[in-house]
Amino acid sequence: MKKPNAANVSSFENKFFVLLLLVVSLGFLWVLSPFYGAVFWGAVFAIVFAPLHARLLRVMPTRRTLTATLALLFILLLVIFPLGLLSALLVQESGVVFQRLQTGELNFSLYFQQIYEALPGWVTGLLGRFGLTDMALVQERIAVSLTQGSQFFA
């Protein structure tokens, strides 16, 4: 019986190790797939606020947990809470706009007609070249787009 060549065994072990590493890495990515957004934003905040944490560590070198907590509170108070509040207000206002569109209280066709009438002659000529002189059709397209956009937020 032949003895296995040390180079062949080493090559086989390396290939098997790389394959195993690839399979485990793909499994890890699959497990983390629901959390990609959170991991991404966590990495962004970690990179952006690393200088703050480093400065706090220079001020309090023996209090690592306290500096990390202060940096986290800083991120929460100056980024996360205002962004959440702004998002909630945006959703609320888009719902109000959607309701006003549905009830007819907000009439974009009237606004578009007033804008079209106020345009200079050279602009209306340019719109005519592009076939945008039928304001009723343009208004309908824009109104449909705005309604669909507001439904997305509502």
Tab-separated table of C-alpha atoms in Angstrom:
chain	number	residue	atom	x	y	z
A	1	MET	CA	0.000	0.000	0.000
A	2	LYS	CA	1.215	3.496	-0.907
A	3	LYS	CA	1.884	6.136	1.659
A	4	PRO	CA	-0.110	9.323	1.124
A	5	ASN	CA	1.974	12.211	-0.082
A	6	ALA	CA	2.213	14.976	2.526
A	7	ALA	CA	1.701	17.651	-0.129
A	8	ASN	CA	-1.513	15.986	-1.384
A	9	VAL	CA	-2.915	15.618	2.150
A	10	SER	CA	-2.086	19.240	2.937
A	11	SER	CA	-3.679	20.413	-0.327
A	12	PHE	CA	-6.818	18.349	0.377
A	13	GLU	CA	-7.041	19.725	3.928
A	14	ASN	CA	-6.692	23.300	2.670
A	15	LYS	CA	-9.392	22.834	0.033
A	16	PHE	CA	-11.719	21.167	2.527
A	17	PHE	CA	-11.099	23.942	5.054
A	18	VAL	CA	-11.869	26.656	2.465
A	19	LEU	CA	-15.049	24.819	1.420
A	20	LEU	CA	-16.132	24.402	5.048
A	21	LEU	CA	-15.386	28.079	5.724
A	22	LEU	CA	-17.475	29.068	2.702
A	23	VAL	CA	-20.425	26.905	3.801
A	24	VAL	CA	-20.301	28.229	7.373
A	25	SER	CA	-20.028	31.833	6.120
A	26	LEU	CA	-23.035	31.393	3.835
A	27	GLY	CA	-24.999	29.858	6.711
A	28	PHE	CA	-24.034	32.760	8.943
A	29	LEU	CA	-25.184	35.273	6.311
A	30	TRP	CA	-28.447	33.372	5.907
A	31	VAL	CA	-29.071	33.478	9.676
A	32	LEU	CA	-28.319	37.220	9.771
A	33	SER	CA	-30.402	38.070	6.689
A	34	PRO	CA	-33.409	39.387	8.668
A	35	PHE	CA	-31.079	41.753	10.525
A	36	TYR	CA	-29.119	43.281	7.624
A	37	GLY	CA	-30.664	46.721	8.088
A	38	ALA	CA	-29.947	46.836	11.804
A	39	VAL	CA	-26.406	45.542	11.344
A	40	PHE	CA	-25.768	48.063	8.561
A	41	TRP	CA	-27.000	51.045	10.572
A	42	GLY	CA	-25.177	49.810	13.658
A	43	ALA	CA	-21.948	49.725	11.661
A	44	VAL	CA	-22.614	53.202	10.258
A	45	PHE	CA	-23.246	54.636	13.725
A	46	ALA	CA	-20.182	52.855	15.099
A	47	ILE	CA	-17.987	54.382	12.396
A	48	VAL	CA	-19.484	57.865	12.671
A	49	PHE	CA	-19.415	58.035	16.462
A	50	ALA	CA	-16.092	56.249	17.060
A	51	PRO	CA	-14.256	59.602	17.466
A	52	LEU	CA	-16.729	60.622	20.178
A	53	HIS	CA	-16.131	57.362	22.011
A	54	ALA	CA	-12.351	57.801	21.658
A	55	ARG	CA	-12.557	61.331	23.064
A	56	LEU	CA	-14.657	60.126	25.993
A	57	LEU	CA	-12.094	57.380	26.621
A	58	ARG	CA	-9.314	59.983	26.777
A	59	VAL	CA	-11.301	61.923	29.375
A	60	MET	CA	-12.223	58.811	31.415
A	61	PRO	CA	-9.675	56.106	30.523
A	62	THR	CA	-10.659	53.700	33.295
A	63	ARG	CA	-14.425	53.941	32.745
A	64	ARG	CA	-14.918	52.062	29.457
A	65	THR	CA	-18.496	50.984	30.193
A	66	LEU	CA	-19.514	54.503	31.155
A	67	THR	CA	-17.998	55.983	27.988
A	68	ALA	CA	-19.794	53.418	25.820
A	69	THR	CA	-23.074	54.164	27.611
A	70	LEU	CA	-22.613	57.912	27.176
A	71	ALA	CA	-21.869	57.482	23.465
A	72	LEU	CA	-24.973	55.306	23.089
A	73	LEU	CA	-27.134	57.881	24.891
A	74	PHE	CA	-25.690	60.581	22.652
A	75	ILE	CA	-26.658	58.561	19.554
A	76	LEU	CA	-30.140	57.880	20.920
A	77	LEU	CA	-30.848	61.476	21.904
A	78	LEU	CA	-29.393	63.193	18.847
A	79	VAL	CA	-30.126	60.706	16.050
A	80	ILE	CA	-32.562	57.890	16.802
A	81	PHE	CA	-35.291	59.734	18.742
A	82	PRO	CA	-35.458	62.780	16.408
A	83	LEU	CA	-35.465	60.518	13.349
A	84	GLY	CA	-38.283	58.421	14.790
A	85	LEU	CA	-40.281	61.525	15.661
A	86	LEU	CA	-39.737	62.970	12.199
A	87	SER	CA	-40.812	59.697	10.570
A	88	ALA	CA	-43.971	59.524	12.675
A	89	LEU	CA	-44.874	63.107	11.792
A	90	LEU	CA	-44.243	62.448	8.097
A	91	VAL	CA	-46.534	59.424	8.137
A	92	GLN	CA	-49.214	61.373	9.996
A	93	GLU	CA	-49.100	64.317	7.574
A	94	SER	CA	-49.127	62.065	4.520
A	95	GLY	CA	-52.287	60.459	5.899
A	96	VAL	CA	-53.890	63.890	6.224
A	97	VAL	CA	-52.901	64.777	2.644
A	98	PHE	CA	-54.310	61.476	1.411
A	99	GLN	CA	-57.623	62.121	3.166
A	100	ARG	CA	-57.798	65.634	1.719
A	101	LEU	CA	-57.127	64.224	-1.751
A	102	GLN	CA	-59.824	61.586	-1.353
A	103	THR	CA	-62.450	64.060	-0.150
A	104	GLY	CA	-61.583	66.574	-2.875
A	105	GLU	CA	-60.632	69.255	-0.374
A	106	LEU	CA	-57.184	69.382	-1.955
A	107	ASN	CA	-57.624	70.022	-5.690
A	108	PHE	CA	-54.354	69.784	-7.569
A	109	SER	CA	-55.993	70.325	-10.942
A	110	LEU	CA	-56.939	73.864	-9.921
A	111	TYR	CA	-53.377	74.552	-8.769
A	112	PHE	CA	-51.908	73.159	-11.990
A	113	GLN	CA	-54.276	75.230	-14.115
A	114	GLN	CA	-53.273	78.406	-12.262
A	115	ILE	CA	-49.588	77.569	-12.690
A	116	TYR	CA	-50.049	76.841	-16.402
A	117	GLU	CA	-51.842	80.146	-16.953
A	118	ALA	CA	-49.067	82.037	-15.168
A	119	LEU	CA	-46.291	80.523	-17.311
A	120	PRO	CA	-44.551	82.756	-19.862
A	121	GLY	CA	-45.239	82.179	-23.550
A	122	TRP	CA	-41.849	80.629	-24.277
A	123	VAL	CA	-42.462	77.957	-21.598
A	124	THR	CA	-45.895	77.080	-22.972
A	125	GLY	CA	-44.315	76.841	-26.444
A	126	LEU	CA	-41.686	74.481	-25.059
A	127	LEU	CA	-44.386	72.393	-23.387
A	128	GLY	CA	-46.211	72.294	-26.738
A	129	ARG	CA	-43.132	70.787	-28.399
A	130	PHE	CA	-43.161	67.954	-25.884
A	131	GLY	CA	-46.888	67.415	-26.224
A	132	LEU	CA	-47.685	68.677	-22.742
A	133	THR	CA	-50.272	71.267	-23.725
A	134	ASP	CA	-53.231	69.116	-22.702
A	135	MET	CA	-53.190	70.138	-19.065
A	136	ALA	CA	-56.092	67.863	-18.168
A	137	LEU	CA	-54.032	64.805	-19.129
A	138	VAL	CA	-50.920	66.103	-17.355
A	139	GLN	CA	-52.972	66.931	-14.266
A	140	GLU	CA	-54.536	63.501	-14.237
A	141	ARG	CA	-51.150	61.785	-14.460
A	142	ILE	CA	-49.696	63.905	-11.676
A	143	ALA	CA	-52.778	63.474	-9.476
A	144	VAL	CA	-52.654	59.701	-9.913
A	145	SER	CA	-48.942	59.694	-9.051
A	146	LEU	CA	-49.507	61.845	-5.964
A	147	THR	CA	-52.413	59.691	-4.821
A	148	GLN	CA	-50.363	56.522	-5.196
A	149	GLY	CA	-47.448	58.136	-3.374
A	150	SER	CA	-49.639	59.278	-0.506
A	151	GLN	CA	-51.241	55.818	-0.263
A	152	PHE	CA	-47.760	54.377	0.188
A	153	PHE	CA	-47.212	56.503	3.293
A	154	ALA	CA	-50.754	56.136	4.614
